[in-house]
PDB file of C-alpha atoms in Angstrom:
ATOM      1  CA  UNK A 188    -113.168  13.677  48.138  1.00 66.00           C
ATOM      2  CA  UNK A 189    -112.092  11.866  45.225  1.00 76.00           C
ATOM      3  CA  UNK A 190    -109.757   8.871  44.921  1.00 88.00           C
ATOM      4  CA  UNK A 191    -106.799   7.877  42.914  1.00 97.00           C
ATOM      5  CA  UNK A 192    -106.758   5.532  39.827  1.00 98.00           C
ATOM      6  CA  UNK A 193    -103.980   3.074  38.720  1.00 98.00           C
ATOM      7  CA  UNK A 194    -103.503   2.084  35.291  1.00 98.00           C
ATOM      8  CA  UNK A 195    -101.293  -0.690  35.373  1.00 98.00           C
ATOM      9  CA  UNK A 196     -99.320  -2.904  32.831  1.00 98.00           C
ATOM     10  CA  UNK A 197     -99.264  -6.253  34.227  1.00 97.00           C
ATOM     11  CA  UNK A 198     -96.121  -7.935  31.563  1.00 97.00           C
ATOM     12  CA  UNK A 199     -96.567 -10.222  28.952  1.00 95.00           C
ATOM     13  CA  UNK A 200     -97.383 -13.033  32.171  1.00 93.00           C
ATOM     14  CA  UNK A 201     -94.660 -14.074  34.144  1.00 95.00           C
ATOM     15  CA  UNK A 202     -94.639 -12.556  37.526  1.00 94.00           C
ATOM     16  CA  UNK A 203     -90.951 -11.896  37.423  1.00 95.00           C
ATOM     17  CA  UNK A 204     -91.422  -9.268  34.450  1.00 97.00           C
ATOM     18  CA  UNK A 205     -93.855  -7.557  36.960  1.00 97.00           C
ATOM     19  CA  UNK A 206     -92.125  -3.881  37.237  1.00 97.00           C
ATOM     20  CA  UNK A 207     -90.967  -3.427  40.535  1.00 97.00           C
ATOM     21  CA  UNK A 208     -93.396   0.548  40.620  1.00 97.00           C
ATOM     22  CA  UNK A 209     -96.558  -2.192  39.865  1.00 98.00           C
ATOM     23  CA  UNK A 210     -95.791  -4.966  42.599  1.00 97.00           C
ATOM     24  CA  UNK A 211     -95.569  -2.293  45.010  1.00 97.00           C
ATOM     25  CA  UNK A 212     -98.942  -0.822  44.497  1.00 98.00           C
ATOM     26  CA  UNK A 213    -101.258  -3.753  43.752  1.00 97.00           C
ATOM     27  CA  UNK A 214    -101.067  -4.355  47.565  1.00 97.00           C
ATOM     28  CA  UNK A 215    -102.032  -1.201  48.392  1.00 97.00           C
ATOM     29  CA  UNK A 216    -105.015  -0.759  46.110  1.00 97.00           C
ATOM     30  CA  UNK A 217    -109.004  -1.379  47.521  1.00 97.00           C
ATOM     31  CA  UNK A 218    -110.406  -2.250  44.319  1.00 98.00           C
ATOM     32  CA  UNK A 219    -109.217  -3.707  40.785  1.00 98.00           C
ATOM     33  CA  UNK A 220    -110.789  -3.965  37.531  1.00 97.00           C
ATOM     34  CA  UNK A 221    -109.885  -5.830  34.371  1.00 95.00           C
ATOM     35  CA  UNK A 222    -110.647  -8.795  32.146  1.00 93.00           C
ATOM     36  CA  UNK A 223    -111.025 -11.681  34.220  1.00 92.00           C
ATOM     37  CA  UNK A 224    -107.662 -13.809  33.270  1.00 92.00           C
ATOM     38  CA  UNK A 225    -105.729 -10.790  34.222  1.00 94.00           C
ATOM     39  CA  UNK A 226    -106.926 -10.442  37.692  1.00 95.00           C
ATOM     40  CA  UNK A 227    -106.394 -14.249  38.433  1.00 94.00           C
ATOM     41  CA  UNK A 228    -103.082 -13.067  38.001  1.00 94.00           C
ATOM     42  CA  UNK A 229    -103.166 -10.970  41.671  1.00 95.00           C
ATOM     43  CA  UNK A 230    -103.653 -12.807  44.427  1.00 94.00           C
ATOM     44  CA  UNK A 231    -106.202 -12.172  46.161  1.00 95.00           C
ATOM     45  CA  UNK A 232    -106.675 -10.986  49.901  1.00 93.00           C
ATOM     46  CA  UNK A 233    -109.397 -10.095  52.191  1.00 94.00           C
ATOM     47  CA  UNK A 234    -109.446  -5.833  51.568  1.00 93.00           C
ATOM     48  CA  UNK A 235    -109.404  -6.815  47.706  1.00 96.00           C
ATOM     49  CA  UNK A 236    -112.177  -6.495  45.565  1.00 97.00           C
ATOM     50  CA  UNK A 237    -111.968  -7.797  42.356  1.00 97.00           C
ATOM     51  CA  UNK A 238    -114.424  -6.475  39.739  1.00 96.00           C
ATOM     52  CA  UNK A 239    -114.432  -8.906  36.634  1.00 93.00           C
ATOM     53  CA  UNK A 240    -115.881  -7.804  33.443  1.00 86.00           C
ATOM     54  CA  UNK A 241    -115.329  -9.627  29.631  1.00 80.00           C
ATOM     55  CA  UNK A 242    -112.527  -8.296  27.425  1.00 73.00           C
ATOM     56  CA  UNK A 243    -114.954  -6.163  24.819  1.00 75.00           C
ATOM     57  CA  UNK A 244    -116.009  -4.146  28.225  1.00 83.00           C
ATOM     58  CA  UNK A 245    -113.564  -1.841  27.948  1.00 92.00           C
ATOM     59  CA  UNK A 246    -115.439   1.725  28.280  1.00 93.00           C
ATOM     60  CA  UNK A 247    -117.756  -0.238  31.041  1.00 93.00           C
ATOM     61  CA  UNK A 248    -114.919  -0.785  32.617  1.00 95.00           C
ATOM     62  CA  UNK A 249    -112.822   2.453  32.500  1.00 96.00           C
ATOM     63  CA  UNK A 250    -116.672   4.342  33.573  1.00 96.00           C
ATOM     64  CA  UNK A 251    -116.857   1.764  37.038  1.00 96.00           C
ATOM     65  CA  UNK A 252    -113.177   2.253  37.870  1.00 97.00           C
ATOM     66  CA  UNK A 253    -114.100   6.375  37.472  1.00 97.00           C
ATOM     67  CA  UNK A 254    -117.059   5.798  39.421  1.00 96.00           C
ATOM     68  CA  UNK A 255    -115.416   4.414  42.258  1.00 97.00           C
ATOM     69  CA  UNK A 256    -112.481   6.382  42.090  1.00 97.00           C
ATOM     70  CA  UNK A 257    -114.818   9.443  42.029  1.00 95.00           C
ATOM     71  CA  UNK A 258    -116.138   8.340  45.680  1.00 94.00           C
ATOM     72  CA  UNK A 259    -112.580   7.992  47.304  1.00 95.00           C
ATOM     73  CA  UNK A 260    -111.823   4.612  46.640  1.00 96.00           C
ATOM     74  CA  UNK A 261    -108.182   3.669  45.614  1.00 97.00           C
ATOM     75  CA  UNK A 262    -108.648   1.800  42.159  1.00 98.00           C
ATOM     76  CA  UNK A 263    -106.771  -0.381  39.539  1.00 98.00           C
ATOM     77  CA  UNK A 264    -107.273  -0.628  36.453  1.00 98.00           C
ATOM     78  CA  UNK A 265    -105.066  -3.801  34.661  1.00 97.00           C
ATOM     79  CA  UNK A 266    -103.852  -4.593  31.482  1.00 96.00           C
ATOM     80  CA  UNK A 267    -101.617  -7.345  30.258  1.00 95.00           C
ATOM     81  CA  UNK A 268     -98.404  -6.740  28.565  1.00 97.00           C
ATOM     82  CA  UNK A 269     -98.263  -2.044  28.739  1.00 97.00           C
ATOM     83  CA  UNK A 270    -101.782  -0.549  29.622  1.00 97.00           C
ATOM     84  CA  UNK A 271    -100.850   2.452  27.292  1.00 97.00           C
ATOM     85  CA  UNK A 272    -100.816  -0.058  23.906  1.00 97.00           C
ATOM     86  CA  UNK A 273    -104.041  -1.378  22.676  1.00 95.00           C
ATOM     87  CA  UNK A 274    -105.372  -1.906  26.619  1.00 95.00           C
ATOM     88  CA  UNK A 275    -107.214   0.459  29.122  1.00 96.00           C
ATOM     89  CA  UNK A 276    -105.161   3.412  29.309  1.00 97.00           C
ATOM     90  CA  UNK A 277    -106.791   4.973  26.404  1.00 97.00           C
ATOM     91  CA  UNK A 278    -110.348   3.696  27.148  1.00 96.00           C
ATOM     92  CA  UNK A 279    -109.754   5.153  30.737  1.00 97.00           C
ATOM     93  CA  UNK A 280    -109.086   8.884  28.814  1.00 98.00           C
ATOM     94  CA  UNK A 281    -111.438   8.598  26.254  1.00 97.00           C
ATOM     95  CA  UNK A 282    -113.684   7.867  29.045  1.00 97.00           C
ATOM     96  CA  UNK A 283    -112.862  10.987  31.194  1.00 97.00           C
ATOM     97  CA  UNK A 284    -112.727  13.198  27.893  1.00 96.00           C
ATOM     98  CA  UNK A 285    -116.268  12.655  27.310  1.00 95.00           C
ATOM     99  CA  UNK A 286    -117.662  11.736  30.570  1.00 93.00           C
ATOM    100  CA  UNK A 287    -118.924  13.894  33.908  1.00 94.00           C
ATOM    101  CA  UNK A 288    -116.762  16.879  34.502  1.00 93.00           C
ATOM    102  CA  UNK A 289    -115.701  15.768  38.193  1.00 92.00           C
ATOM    103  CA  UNK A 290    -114.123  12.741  36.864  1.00 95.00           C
ATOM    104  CA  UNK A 291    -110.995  15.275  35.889  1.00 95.00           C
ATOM    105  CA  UNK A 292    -110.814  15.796  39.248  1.00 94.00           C
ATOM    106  CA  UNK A 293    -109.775  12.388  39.703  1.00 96.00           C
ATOM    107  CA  UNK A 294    -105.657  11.711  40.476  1.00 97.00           C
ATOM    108  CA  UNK A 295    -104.775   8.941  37.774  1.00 98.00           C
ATOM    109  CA  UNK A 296    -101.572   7.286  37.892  1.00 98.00           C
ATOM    110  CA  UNK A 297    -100.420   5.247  34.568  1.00 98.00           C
ATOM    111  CA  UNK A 298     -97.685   2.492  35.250  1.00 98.00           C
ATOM    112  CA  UNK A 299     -95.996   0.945  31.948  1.00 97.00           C
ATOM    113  CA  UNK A 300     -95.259  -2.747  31.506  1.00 97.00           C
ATOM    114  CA  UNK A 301     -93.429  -5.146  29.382  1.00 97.00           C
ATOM    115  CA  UNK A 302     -95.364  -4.955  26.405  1.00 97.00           C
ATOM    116  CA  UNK A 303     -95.788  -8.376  24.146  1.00 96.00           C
ATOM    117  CA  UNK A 304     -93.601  -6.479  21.372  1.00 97.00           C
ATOM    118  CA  UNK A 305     -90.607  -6.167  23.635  1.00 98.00           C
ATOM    119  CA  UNK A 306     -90.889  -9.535  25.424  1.00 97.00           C
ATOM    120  CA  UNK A 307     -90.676 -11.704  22.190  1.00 97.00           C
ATOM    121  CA  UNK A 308     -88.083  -9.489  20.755  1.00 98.00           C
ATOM    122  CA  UNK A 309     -85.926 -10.167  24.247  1.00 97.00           C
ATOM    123  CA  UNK A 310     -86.998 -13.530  23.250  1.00 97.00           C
ATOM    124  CA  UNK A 311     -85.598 -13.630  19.712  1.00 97.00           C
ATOM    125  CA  UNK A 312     -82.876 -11.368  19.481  1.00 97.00           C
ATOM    126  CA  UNK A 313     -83.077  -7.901  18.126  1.00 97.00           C
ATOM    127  CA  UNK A 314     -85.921  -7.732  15.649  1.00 98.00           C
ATOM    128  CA  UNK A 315     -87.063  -4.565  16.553  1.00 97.00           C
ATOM    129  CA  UNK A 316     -82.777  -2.764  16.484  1.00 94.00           C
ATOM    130  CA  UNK A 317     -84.548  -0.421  13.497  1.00 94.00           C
ATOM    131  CA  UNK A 318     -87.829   1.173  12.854  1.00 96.00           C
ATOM    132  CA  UNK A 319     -90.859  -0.227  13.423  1.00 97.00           C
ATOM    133  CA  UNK A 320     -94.389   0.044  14.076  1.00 98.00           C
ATOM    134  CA  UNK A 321     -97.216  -1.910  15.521  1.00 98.00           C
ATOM    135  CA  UNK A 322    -100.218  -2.541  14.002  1.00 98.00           C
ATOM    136  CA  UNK A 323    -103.417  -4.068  15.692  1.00 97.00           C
ATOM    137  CA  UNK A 324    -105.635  -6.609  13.373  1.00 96.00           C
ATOM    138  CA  UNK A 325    -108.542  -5.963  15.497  1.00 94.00           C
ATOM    139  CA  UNK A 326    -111.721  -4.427  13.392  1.00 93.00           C
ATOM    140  CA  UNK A 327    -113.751  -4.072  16.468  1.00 90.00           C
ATOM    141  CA  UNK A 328    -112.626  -0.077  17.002  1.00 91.00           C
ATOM    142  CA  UNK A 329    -111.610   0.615  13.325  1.00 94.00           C
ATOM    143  CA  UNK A 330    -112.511  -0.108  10.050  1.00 96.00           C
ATOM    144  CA  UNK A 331    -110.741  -2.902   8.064  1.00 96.00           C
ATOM    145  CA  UNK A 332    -109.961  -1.046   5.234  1.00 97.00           C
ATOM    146  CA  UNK A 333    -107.720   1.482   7.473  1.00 98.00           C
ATOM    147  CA  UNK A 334    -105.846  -1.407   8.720  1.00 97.00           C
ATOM    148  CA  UNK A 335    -105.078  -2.843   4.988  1.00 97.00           C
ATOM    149  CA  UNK A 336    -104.224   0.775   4.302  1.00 98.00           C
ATOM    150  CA  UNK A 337    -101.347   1.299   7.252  1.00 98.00           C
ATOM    151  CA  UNK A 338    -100.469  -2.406   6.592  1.00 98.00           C
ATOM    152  CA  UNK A 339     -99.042  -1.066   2.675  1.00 98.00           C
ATOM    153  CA  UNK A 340     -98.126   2.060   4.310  1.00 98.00           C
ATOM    154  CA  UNK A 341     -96.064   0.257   6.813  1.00 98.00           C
ATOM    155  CA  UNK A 342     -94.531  -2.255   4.308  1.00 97.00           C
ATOM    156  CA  UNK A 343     -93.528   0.544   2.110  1.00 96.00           C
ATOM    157  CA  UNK A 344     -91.526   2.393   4.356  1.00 96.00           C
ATOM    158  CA  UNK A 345     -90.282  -0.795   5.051  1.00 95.00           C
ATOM    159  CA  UNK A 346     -90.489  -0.759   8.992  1.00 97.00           C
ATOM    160  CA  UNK A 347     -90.546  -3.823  10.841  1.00 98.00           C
ATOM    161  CA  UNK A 348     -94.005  -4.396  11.836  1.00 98.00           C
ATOM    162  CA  UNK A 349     -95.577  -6.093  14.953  1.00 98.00           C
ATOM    163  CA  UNK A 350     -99.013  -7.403  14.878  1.00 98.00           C
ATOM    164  CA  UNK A 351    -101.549  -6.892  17.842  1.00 97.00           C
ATOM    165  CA  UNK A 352    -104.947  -9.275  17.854  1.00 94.00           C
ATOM    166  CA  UNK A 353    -103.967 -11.024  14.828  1.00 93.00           C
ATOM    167  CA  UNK A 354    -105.997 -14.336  14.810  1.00 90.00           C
ATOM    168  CA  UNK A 355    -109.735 -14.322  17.136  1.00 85.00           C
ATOM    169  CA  UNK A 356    -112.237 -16.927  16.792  1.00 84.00           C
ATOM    170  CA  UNK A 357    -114.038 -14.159  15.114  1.00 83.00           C
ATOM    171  CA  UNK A 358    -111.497 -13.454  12.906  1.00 88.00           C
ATOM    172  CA  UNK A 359    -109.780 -16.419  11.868  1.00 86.00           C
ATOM    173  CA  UNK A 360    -109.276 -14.859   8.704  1.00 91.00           C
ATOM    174  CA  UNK A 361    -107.228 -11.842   8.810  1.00 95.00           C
ATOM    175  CA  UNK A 362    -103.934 -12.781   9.054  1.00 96.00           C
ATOM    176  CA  UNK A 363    -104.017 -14.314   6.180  1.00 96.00           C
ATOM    177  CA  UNK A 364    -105.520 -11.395   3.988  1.00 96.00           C
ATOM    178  CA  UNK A 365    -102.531  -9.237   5.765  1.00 97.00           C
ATOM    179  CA  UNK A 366    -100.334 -11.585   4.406  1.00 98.00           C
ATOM    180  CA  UNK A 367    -101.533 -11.676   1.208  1.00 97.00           C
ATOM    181  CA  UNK A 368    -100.884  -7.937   1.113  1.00 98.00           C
ATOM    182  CA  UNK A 369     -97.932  -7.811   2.515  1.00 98.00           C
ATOM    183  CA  UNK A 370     -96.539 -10.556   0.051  1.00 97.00           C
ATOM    184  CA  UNK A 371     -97.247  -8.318  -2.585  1.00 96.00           C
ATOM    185  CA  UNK A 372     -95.070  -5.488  -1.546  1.00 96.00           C
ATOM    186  CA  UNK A 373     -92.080  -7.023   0.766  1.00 96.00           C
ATOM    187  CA  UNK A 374     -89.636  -9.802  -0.897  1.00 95.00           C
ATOM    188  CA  UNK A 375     -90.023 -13.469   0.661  1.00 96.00           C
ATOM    189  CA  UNK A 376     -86.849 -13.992   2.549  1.00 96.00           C
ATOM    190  CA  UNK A 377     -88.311 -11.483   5.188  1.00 96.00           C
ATOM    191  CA  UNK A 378     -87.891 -13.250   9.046  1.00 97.00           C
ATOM    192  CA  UNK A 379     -91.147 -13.568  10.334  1.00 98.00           C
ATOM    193  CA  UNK A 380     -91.642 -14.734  13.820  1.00 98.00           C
ATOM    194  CA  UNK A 381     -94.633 -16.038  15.442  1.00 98.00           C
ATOM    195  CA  UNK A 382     -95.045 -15.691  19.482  1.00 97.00           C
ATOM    196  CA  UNK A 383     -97.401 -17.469  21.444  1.00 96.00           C
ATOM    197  CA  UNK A 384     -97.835 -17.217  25.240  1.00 95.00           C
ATOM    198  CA  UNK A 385     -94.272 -15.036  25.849  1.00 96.00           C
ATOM    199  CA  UNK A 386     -93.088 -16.154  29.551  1.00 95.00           C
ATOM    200  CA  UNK A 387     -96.125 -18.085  30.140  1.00 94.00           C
ATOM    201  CA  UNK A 388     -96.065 -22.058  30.341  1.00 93.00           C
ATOM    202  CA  UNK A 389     -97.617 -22.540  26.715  1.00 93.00           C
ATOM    203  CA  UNK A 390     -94.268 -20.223  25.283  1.00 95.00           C
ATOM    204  CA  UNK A 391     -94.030 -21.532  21.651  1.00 95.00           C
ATOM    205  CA  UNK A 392     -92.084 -19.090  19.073  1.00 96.00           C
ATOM    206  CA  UNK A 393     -91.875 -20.547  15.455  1.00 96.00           C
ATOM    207  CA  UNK A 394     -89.574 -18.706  13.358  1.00 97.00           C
ATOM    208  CA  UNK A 395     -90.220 -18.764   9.221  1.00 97.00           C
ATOM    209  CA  UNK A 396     -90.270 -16.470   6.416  1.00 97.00           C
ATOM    210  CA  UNK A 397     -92.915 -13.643   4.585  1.00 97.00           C
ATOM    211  CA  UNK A 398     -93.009 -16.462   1.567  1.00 97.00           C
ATOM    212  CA  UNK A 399     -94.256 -19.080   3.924  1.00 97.00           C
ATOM    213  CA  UNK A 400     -96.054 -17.451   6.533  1.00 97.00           C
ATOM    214  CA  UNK A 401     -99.406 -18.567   6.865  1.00 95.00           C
ATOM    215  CA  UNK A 402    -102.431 -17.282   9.414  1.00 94.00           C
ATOM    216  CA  UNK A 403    -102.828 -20.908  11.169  1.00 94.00           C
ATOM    217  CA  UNK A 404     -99.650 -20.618  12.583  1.00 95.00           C
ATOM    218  CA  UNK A 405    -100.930 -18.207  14.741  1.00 92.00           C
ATOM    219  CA  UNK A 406    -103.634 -18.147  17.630  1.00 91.00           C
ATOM    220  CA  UNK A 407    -105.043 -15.627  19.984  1.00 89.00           C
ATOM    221  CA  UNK A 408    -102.131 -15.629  22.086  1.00 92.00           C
ATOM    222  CA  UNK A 409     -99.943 -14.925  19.247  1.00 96.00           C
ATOM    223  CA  UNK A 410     -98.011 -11.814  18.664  1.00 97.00           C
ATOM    224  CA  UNK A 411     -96.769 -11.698  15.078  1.00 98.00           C
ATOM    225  CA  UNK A 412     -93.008  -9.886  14.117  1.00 98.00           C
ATOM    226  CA  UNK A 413     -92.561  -9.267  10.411  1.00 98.00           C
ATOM    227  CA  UNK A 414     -89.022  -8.028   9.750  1.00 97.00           C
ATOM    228  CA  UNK A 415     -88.351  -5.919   7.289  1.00 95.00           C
ATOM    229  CA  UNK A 416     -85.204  -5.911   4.108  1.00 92.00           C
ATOM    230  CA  UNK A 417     -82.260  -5.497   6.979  1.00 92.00           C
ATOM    231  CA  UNK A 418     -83.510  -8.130   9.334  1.00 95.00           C
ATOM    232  CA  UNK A 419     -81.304 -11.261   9.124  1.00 93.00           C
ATOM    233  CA  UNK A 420     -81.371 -14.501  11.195  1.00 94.00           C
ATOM    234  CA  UNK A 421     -77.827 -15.440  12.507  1.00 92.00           C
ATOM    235  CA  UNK A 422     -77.654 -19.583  13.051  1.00 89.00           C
ATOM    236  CA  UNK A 423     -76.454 -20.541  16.476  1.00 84.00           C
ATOM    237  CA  UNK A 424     -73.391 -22.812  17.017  1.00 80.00           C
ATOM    238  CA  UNK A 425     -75.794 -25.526  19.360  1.00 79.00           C
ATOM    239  CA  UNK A 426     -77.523 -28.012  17.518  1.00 75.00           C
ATOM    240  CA  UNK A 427     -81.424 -27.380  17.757  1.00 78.00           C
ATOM    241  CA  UNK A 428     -81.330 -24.147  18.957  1.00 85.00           C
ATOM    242  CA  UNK A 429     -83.352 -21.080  16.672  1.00 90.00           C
ATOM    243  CA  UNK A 430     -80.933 -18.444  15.320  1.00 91.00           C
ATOM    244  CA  UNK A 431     -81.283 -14.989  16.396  1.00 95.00           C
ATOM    245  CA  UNK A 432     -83.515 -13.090  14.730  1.00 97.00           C
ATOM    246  CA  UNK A 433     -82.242  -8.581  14.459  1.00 96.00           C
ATOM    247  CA  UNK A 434     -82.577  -6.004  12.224  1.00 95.00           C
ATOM    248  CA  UNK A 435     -79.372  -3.891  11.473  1.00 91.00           C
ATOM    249  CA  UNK A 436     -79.305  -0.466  12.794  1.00 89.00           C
ATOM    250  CA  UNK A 437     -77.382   0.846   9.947  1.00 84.00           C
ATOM    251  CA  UNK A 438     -79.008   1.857   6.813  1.00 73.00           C
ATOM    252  CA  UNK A 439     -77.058   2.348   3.580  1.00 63.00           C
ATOM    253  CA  UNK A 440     -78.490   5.836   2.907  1.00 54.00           C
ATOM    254  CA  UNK A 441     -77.143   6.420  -0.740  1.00 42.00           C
ATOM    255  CA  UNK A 442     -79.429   2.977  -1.873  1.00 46.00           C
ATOM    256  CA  UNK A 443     -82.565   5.168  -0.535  1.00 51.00           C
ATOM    257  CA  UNK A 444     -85.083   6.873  -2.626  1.00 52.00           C
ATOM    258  CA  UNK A 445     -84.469  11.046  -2.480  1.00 53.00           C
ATOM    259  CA  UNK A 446     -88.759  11.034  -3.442  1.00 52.00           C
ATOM    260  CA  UNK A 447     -90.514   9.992  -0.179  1.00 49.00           C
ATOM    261  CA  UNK A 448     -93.483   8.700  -1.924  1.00 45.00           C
ATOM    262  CA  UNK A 449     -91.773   6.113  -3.389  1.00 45.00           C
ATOM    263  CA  UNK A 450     -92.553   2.410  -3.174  1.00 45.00           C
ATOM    264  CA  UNK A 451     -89.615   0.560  -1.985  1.00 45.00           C
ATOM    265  CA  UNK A 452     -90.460  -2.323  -4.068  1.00 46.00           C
ATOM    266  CA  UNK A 453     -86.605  -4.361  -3.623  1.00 44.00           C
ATOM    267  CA  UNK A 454     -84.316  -4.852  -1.813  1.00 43.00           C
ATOM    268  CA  UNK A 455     -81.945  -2.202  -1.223  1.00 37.00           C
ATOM    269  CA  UNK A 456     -78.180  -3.261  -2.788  1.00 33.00           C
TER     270      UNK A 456
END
C-alpha cells in the first residue's frame, strides 16, 4: 500500500498568506521534508516528523519523501513562496520520471502558494499588469551562458522580468553582470525594484532605476523586478511614502515592429 505525497507552497513567510487548502493539511500529514528554515515555519507536534536536509538536497530530498510515501506514510514536501517555481515540485517529478517504477504508483498532491513574484508586486503596485517572465540567476542546474542568453531574449521582447536567486554568497557577482547586459539593451528610466524578506520582519523594498541599479543592493533574500518601457511609478500624495510601481496593460500596437526578430532597441513613441 502506498501513501500520498504533498507538495506544498508555504508563501513568501507570513503565516497569514498561508492558503487556506495548505493550513488544512499540514496537520494532517505524518512526515515533512524540506530545507530546514522552512520547516521551523510548522509547528511542531508529537505525530510530526520533521526530516531536515540543506537547500542544494533537492533530488535527496524528493527520493526520501518517495521512499516514505512508497511505504504508506502520508508525506510533505515544502517549499517557500509556490513549490511549482524554482522549488521541489519539479525535483519531486524529475525524481519519479527517472526513478523505481512503483513510485508512479504513488498519489501526489501539489498545493500552490504565494510565490515571491506576486507578493512584492501586491507590495508595490502593479509591476507585473503586462507580460513578464521570471528568470532564475542560479548556475547550479544550468549553464550561465543560457541565462545571459534568455536575459537579452527577455529584454528584447521587452517583458518585465523577475529575478529568482539573484545574489548567493557564491555568487555575489551575477547581478551585476545581468545588469550590465541588460543596460545595454533596455533605456535607464526602467523602475527597478528590489525586495527583501516580503511579509517577513526584515521587509525592506528599495525602489530605483535600470541606470542605477547595482548588485549590492540586493541579498539572498532579495527578489529583483525589472520593469520594462510601459512601467511607470505614480508618486503618492503622503510625504515619505514610495510611489506605486505598474506596468500599463495597453500597448500601442501601431509603434510595434511587424518583423518579430527585431530588437526593440527604444522606447516605443
Amino acid at each position: 500500500m502506498t501513501g500520498h505525497l504533498y507538495i506544498i507552497g508555504l508563501g513568501p513567510g507570513d503565516p497569514d498568506l498561508l492558503t487556506i487548502e495548505a493550513s488544512k493539511i499540514l496537520p494532517t500529514l505524518t512526515d515533512l521534508i524540506g530545507y530546514g528554515p522552512y520547516l521551523d515555519r510548522i509547528p511542531d507536534r508529537p505525530s510530526l516528523r520533521k526530516h531536515k536536509s540543506d537547500n542544494r538536497e533537492e533530488l535527496d530530498r524528493a527520493e526520501h519523501a518517495l521512499t516514505l510515501a512508497g511505504k504508506g506514510y502520508k508525506v510533505g514536501v515544502v517549499s517557500s513562496g509556490d513549490a511549482g517555481v524554482f522549488a521541489m515540485a519539479s525535483a519531486i517529478f524529475e525524481t519519479i520520471d527517472h526513478g523505481k517504477p512503483i513510485w508512479k504508483e504513488i498519489e501526489i498532491t501539489v498545493l500552490p502558494g504565494i510565490s515571491a513574484m506576486f507578493a512584492a508586486a501586491a507590495r508595490l503596485g502593479a509591476p507585473l499588469g503586462h507580460d513578464f517572465c521570471a528568470i532564475s540567476l542560479s548556475d547550479n542546474l544550468k549553464p550561465w551562458k543560457l541565462i545571459l542568453h534568455r536575459l537579452r531574449l527577455a529584454a528584447q521582447a521587452d517583458f518585465v522580468i523577475a529575478l529568482y536567486n539573484a545574489v548567493s554568497k557564491a555568487r555575489p557577482w551575477q547581478l551585476d553582470k545581468a545588469f550590465e547586459l541588460l543596460k545595454e539593451i533596455l533605456p535607464p528610466y526602467i523602475p527597478v525594484a528590489f525586495c527583501q524578506a516580503i511579509s517577513r520582519k526584515n521587509e525592506h523594498i528599495h525602489l530605483t532605476t535600470l541606470g542605477d541599479a547595482k548588485g549590492s543592493m540586493g541579498n539572498m533574500q532579495t527578489l529583483v523586478l525589472i520593469g520594462n518601457r510601459y512601467s511607470q511609478l505614480i508618486p503618492q500624495s503622503r510625504e515619505n511614502i514610495r510611489p506605486w510601481f505598474y506596468t500599463s496593460r495597453s500597448i500601442i500596437t501601431k509603434f510595434i515592429p511587424e518583423d518579430d526578430s527585431s530588437t526593440i532597441d527604444k522606447p516605443y513613441p
